[in-house]
PDB file of C-alpha atoms in Angstrom:
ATOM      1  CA  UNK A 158      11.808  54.111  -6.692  1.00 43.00           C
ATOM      2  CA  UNK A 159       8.723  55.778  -7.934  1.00 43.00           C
ATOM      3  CA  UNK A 160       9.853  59.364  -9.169  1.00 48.00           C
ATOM      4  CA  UNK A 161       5.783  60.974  -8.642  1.00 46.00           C
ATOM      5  CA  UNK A 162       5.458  60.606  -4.887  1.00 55.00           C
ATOM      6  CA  UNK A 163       3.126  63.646  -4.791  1.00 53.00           C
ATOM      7  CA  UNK A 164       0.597  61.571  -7.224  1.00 73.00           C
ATOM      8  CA  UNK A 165       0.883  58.653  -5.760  1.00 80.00           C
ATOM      9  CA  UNK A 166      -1.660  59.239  -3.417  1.00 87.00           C
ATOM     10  CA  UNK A 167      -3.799  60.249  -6.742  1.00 93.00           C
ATOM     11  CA  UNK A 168      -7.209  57.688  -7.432  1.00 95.00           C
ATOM     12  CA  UNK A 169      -8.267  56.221 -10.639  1.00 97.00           C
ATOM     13  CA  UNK A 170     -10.941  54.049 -11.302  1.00 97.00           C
ATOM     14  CA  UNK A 171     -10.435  50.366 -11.576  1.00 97.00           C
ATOM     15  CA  UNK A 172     -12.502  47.182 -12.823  1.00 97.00           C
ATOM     16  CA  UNK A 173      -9.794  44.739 -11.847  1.00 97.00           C
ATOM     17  CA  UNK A 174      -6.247  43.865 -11.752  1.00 97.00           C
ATOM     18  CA  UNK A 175      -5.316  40.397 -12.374  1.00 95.00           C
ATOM     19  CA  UNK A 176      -2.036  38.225 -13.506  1.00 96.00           C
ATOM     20  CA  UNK A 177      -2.199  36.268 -16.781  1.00 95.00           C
ATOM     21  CA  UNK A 178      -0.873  35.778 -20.368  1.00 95.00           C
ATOM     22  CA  UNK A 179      -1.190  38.478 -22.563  1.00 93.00           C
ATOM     23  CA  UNK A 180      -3.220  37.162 -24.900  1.00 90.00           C
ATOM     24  CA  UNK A 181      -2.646  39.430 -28.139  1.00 92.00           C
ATOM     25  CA  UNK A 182      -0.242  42.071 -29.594  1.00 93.00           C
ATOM     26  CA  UNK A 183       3.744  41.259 -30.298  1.00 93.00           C
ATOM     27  CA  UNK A 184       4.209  40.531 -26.212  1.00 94.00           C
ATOM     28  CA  UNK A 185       1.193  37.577 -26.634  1.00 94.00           C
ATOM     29  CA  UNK A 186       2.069  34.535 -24.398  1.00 94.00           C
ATOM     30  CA  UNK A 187       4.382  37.038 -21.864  1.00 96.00           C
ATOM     31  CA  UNK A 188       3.143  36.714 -18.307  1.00 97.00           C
ATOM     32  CA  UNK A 189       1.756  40.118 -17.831  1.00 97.00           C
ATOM     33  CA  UNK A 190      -0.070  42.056 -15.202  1.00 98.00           C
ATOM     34  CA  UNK A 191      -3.403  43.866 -16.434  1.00 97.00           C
ATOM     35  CA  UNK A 192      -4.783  46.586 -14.697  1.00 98.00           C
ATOM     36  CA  UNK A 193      -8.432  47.119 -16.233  1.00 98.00           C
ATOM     37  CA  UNK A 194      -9.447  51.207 -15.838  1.00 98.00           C
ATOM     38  CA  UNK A 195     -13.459  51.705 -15.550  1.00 98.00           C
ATOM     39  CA  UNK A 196     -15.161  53.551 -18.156  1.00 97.00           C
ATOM     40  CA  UNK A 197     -15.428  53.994 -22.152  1.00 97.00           C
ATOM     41  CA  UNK A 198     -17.362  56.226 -24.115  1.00 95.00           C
ATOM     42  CA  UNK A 199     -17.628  53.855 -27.499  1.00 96.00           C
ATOM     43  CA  UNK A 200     -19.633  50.735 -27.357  1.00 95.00           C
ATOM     44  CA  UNK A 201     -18.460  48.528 -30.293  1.00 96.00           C
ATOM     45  CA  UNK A 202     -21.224  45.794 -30.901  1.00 94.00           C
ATOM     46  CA  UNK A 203     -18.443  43.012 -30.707  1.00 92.00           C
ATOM     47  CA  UNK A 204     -17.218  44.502 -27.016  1.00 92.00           C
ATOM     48  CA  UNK A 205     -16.147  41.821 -24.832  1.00 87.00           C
ATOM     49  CA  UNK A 206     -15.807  43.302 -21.716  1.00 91.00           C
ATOM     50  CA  UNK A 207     -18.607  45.598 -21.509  1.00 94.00           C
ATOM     51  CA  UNK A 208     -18.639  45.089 -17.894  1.00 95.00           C
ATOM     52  CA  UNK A 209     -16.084  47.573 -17.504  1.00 95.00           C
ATOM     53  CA  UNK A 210     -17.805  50.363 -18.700  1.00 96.00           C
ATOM     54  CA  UNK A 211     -19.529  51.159 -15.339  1.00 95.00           C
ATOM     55  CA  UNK A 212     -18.496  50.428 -11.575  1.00 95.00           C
ATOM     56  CA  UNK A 213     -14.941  49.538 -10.616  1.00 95.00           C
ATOM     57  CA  UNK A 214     -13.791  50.252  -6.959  1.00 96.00           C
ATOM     58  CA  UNK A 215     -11.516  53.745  -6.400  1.00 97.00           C
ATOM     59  CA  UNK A 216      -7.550  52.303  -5.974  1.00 97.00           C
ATOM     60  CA  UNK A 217      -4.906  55.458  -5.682  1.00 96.00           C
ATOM     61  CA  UNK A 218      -1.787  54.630  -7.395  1.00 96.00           C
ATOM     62  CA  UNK A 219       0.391  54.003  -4.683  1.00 96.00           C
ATOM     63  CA  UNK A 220      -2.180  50.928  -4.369  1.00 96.00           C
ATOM     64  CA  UNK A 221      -1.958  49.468  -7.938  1.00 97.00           C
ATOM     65  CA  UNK A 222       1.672  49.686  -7.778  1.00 97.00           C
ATOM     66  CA  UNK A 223       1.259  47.397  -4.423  1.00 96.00           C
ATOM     67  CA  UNK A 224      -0.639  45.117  -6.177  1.00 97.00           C
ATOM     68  CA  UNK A 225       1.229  44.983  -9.799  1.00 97.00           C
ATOM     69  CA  UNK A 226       4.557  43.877  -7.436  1.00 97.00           C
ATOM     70  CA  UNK A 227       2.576  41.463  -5.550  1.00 96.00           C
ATOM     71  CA  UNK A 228       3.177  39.174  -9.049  1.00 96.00           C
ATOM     72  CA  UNK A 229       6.271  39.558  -9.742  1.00 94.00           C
ATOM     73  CA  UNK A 230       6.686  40.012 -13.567  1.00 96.00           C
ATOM     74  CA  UNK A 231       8.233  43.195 -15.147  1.00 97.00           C
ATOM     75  CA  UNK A 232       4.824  43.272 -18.218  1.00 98.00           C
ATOM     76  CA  UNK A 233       1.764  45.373 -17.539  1.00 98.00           C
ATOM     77  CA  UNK A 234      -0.478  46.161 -19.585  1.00 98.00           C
ATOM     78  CA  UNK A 235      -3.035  48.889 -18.631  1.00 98.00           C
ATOM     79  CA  UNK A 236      -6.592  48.712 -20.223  1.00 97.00           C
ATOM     80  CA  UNK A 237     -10.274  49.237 -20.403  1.00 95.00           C
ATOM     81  CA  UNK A 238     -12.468  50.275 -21.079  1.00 93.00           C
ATOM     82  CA  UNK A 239     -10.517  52.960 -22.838  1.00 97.00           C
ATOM     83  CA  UNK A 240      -8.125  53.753 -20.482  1.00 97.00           C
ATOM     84  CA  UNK A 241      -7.374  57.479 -21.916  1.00 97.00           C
ATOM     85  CA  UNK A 242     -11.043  58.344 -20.735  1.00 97.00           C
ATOM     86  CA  UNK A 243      -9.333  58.603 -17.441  1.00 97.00           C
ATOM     87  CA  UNK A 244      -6.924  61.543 -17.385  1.00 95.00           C
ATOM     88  CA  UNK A 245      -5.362  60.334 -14.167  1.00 96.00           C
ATOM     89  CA  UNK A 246      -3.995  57.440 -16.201  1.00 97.00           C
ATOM     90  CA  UNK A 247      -1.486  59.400 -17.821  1.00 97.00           C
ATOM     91  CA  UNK A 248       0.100  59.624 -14.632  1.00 96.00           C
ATOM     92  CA  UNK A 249      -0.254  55.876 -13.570  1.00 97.00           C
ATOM     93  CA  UNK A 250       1.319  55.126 -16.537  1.00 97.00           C
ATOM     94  CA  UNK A 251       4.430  56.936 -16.067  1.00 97.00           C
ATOM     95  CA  UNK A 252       4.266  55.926 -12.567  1.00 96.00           C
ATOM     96  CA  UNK A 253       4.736  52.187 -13.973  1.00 97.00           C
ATOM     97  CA  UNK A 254       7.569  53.007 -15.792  1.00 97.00           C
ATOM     98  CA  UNK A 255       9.241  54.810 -13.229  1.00 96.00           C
ATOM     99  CA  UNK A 256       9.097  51.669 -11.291  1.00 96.00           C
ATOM    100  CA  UNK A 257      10.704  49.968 -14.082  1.00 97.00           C
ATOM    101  CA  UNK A 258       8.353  47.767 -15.846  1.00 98.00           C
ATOM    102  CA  UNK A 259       7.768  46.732 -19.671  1.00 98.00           C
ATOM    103  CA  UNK A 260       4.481  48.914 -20.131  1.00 98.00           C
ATOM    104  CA  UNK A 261       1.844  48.387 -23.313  1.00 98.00           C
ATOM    105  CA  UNK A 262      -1.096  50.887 -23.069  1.00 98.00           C
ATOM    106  CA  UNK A 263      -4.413  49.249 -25.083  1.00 97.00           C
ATOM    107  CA  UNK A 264      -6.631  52.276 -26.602  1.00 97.00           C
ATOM    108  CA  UNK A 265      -9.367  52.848 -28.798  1.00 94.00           C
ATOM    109  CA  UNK A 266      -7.545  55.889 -30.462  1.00 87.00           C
ATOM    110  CA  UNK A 267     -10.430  58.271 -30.349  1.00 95.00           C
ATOM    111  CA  UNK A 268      -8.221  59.701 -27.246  1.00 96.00           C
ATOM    112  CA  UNK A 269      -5.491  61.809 -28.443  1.00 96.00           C
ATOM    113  CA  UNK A 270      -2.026  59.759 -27.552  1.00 97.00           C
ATOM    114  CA  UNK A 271       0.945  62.137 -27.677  1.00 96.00           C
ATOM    115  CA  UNK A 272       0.740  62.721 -24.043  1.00 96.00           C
ATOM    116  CA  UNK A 273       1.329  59.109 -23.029  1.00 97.00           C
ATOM    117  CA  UNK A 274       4.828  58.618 -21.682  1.00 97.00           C
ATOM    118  CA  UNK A 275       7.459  57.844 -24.750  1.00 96.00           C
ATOM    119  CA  UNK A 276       8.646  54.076 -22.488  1.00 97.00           C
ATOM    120  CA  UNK A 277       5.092  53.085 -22.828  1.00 98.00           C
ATOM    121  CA  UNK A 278       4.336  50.998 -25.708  1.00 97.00           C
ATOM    122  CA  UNK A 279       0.718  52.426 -27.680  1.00 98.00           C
ATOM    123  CA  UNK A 280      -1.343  49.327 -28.920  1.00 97.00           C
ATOM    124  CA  UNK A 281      -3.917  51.330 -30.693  1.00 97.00           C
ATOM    125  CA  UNK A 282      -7.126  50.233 -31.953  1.00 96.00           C
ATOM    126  CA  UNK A 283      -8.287  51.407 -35.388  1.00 97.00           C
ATOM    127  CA  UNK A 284     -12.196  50.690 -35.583  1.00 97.00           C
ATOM    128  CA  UNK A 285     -13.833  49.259 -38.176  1.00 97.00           C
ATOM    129  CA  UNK A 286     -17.272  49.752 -40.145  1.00 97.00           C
ATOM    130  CA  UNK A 287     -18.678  46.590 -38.176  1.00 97.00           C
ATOM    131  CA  UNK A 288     -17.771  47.849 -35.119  1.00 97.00           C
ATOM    132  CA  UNK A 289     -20.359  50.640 -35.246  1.00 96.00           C
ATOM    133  CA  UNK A 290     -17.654  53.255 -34.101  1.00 96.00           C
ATOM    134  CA  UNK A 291     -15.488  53.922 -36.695  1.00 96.00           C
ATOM    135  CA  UNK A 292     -16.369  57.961 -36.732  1.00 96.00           C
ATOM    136  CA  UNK A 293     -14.348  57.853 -33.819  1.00 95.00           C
ATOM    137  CA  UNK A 294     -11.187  57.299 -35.264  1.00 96.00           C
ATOM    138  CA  UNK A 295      -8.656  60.078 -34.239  1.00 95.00           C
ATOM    139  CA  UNK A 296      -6.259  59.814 -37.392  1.00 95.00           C
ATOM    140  CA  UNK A 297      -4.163  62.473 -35.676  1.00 95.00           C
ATOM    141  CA  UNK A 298      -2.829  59.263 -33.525  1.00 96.00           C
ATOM    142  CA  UNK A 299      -1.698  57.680 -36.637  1.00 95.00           C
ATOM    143  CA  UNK A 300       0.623  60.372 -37.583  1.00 93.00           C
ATOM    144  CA  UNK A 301       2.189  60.045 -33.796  1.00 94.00           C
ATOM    145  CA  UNK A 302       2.794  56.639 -33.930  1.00 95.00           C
ATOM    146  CA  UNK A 303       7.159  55.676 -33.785  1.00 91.00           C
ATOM    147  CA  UNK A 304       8.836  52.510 -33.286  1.00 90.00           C
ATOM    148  CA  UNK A 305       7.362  49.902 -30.540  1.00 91.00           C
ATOM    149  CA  UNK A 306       3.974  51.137 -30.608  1.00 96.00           C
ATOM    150  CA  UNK A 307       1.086  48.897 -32.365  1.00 97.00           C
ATOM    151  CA  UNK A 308      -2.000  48.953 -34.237  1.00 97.00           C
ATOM    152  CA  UNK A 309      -4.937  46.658 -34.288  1.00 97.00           C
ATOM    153  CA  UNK A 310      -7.696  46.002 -37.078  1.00 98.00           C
ATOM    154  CA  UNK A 311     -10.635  43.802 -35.426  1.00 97.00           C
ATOM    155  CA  UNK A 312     -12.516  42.598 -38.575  1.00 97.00           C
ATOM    156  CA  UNK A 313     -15.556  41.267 -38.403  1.00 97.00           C
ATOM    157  CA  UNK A 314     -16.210  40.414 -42.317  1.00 97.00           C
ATOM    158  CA  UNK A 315     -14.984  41.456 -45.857  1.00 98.00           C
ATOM    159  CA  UNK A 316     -15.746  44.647 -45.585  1.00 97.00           C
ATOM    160  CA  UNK A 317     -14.053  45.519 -42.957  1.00 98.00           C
ATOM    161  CA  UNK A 318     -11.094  43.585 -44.044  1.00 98.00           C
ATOM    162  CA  UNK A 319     -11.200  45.788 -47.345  1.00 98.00           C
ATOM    163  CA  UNK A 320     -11.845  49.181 -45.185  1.00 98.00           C
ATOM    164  CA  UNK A 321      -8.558  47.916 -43.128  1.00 98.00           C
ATOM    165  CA  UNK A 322      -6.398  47.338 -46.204  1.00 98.00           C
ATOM    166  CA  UNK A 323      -7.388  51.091 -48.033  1.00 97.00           C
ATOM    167  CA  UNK A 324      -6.673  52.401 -44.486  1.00 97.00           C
ATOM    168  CA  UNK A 325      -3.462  50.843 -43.703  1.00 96.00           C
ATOM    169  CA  UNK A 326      -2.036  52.173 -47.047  1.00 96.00           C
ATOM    170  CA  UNK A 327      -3.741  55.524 -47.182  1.00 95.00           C
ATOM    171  CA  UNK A 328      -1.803  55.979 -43.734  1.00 95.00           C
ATOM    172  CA  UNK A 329       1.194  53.515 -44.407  1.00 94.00           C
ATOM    173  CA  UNK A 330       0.821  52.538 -41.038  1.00 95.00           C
ATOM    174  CA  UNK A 331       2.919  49.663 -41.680  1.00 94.00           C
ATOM    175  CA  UNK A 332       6.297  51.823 -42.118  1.00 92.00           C
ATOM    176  CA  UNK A 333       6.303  53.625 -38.860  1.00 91.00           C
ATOM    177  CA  UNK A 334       4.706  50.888 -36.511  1.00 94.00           C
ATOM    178  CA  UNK A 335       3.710  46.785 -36.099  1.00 96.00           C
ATOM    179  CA  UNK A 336       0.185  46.171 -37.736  1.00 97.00           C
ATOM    180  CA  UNK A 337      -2.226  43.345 -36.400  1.00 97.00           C
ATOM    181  CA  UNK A 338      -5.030  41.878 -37.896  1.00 98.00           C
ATOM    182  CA  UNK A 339      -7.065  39.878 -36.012  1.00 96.00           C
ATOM    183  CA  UNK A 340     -11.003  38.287 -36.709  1.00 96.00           C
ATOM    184  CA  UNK A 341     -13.704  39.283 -34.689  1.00 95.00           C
ATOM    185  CA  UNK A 342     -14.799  36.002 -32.544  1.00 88.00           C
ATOM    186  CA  UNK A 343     -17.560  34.345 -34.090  1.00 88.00           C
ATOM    187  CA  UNK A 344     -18.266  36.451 -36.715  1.00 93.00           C
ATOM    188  CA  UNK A 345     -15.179  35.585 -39.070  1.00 96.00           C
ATOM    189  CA  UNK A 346     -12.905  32.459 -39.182  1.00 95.00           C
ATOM    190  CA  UNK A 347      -9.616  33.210 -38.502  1.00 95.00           C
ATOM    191  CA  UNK A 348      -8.683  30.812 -40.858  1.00 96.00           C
ATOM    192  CA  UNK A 349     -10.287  33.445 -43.789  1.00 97.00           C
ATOM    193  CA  UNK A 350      -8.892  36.333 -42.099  1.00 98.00           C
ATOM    194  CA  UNK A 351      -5.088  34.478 -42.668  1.00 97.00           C
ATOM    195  CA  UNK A 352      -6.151  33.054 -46.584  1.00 98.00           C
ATOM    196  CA  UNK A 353      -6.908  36.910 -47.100  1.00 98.00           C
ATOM    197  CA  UNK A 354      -3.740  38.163 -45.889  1.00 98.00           C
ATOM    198  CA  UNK A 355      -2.019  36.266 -47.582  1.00 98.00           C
ATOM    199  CA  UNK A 356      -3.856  36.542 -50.847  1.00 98.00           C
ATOM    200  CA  UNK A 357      -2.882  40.107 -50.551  1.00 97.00           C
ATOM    201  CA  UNK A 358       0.604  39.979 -49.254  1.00 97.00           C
ATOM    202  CA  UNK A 359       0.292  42.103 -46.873  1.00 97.00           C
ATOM    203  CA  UNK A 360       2.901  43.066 -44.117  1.00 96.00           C
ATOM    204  CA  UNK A 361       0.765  42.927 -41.019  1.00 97.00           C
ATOM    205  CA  UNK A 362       0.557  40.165 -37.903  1.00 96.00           C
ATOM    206  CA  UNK A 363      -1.923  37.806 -37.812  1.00 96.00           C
ATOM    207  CA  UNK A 364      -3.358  37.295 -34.327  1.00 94.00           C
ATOM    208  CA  UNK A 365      -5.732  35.065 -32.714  1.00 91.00           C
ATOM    209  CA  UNK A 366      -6.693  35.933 -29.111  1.00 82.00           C
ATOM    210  CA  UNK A 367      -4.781  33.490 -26.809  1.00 86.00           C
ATOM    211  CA  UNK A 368      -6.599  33.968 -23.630  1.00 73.00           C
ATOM    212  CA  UNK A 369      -9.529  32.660 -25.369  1.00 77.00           C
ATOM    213  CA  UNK A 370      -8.225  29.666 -26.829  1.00 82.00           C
ATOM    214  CA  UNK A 371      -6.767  28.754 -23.402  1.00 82.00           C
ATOM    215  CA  UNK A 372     -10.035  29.774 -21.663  1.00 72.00           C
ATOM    216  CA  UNK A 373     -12.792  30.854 -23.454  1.00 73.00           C
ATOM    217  CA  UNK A 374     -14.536  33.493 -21.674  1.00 64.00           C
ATOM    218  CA  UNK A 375     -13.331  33.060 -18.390  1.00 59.00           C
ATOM    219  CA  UNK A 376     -13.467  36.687 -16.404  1.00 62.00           C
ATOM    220  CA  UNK A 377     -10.014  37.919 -15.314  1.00 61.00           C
ATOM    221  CA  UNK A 378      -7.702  35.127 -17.590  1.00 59.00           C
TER     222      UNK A 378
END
């Protein structure tokens, strides 16, 4: 079934692989199976899962693909970290489509995208000012975007919001893929994030994170 028997027997690093809801992006409430990859070389000061930027355990691919059937759902979502930092992951990604599941890819953008496999579904993530990374923005990604990828604006405060508006039309973003606007936890009420968007009329997604609502911080959900 899996076309890249040669790299199957190929390692990546992983953080963890567990079965939940996806809790953002157009696929949010599908039961999905995430496979976290170890390592990222931007530390946003809103990060929430900082703990995978060090450690993990060595799975080859052959391995993940063991585990991602083990749970029986045709949605994975592979994820960091920044996932692109491995190189390797370019082939476990095609190695998931091969095998015939829905795949979304999450990414900072400052990795260069056009290699990704064309069935895999970008959700790319535009920093911000607040984030304290936004020099690494790789706008080359924007102009590779098509149809069924995504791309997400985590905004922390007005600022940001404004930065995230000028950039979305500078690029008109909007007219090659989905858009999603979503409020940094804590730091800005989603409720203000929606009165803004609205205010505006702008043709993006609100989001709120789903796996938080349903449970908080919990590791792994």
């Amino acid at each position: 079934m899996i076309r890249i028997h040669a790299e199957a027997t190929e390692t990546l690093r992983l953080t963890e692989i567990f079965y939940s809801l996806q809790g953002e992006s157009t696929r949010v409430g599908l039961p999905t199976v995430f496979v976290r990859l170890t390592g990222c070389p931007l530390r946003c000061v809103y990060c929430d899962t900082a703990y995978a930027f060090t450690g993990g355990e060595t799975w080859t691919i052959a391995s993940i693909l063991e585990e991602v059937a083990r749970h029986k759902t045709r949605y994975v979502c592979v994820t960091g970290g920044e996932p692109l930092a491995q190189k390797r992951c370019l082939t476990l990604l095609t190695a998931l489509c091969d095998a015939g599941y829905s795949v979304s890819l999450e990414t900072s953008g400052a990795f260069d995208i056009t290699a990704v496999d064309s069935r895999v579904s970008r959700i790319m993530d535009i920093k911000t000012p607040a984030s304290g990374e936004v020099e690494r923005n790789l706008y080359e990604n924007v102009q590779a975007l098509r149809a069924g990828d995504e791309v997400k604006f985590v905004i922390a405060d007005r600022g940001d919001y404004e930065w995230s508006v000028d950039t979305l039309r500078e690029h008109d973003i909007a007219s090659t893929s989905e858009v999603l606007f979503s409020a940094v936890n804590g730091q800005l009420s989603p409720g203000q994030l929606a009165d803004w968007i609205l205010e505006d009329h702008l043709p993006v997604r609100m989001q709120v994170q789903l796996h938080k609502i349903l449970w908080e911080e919990a590791r792994g959900r």
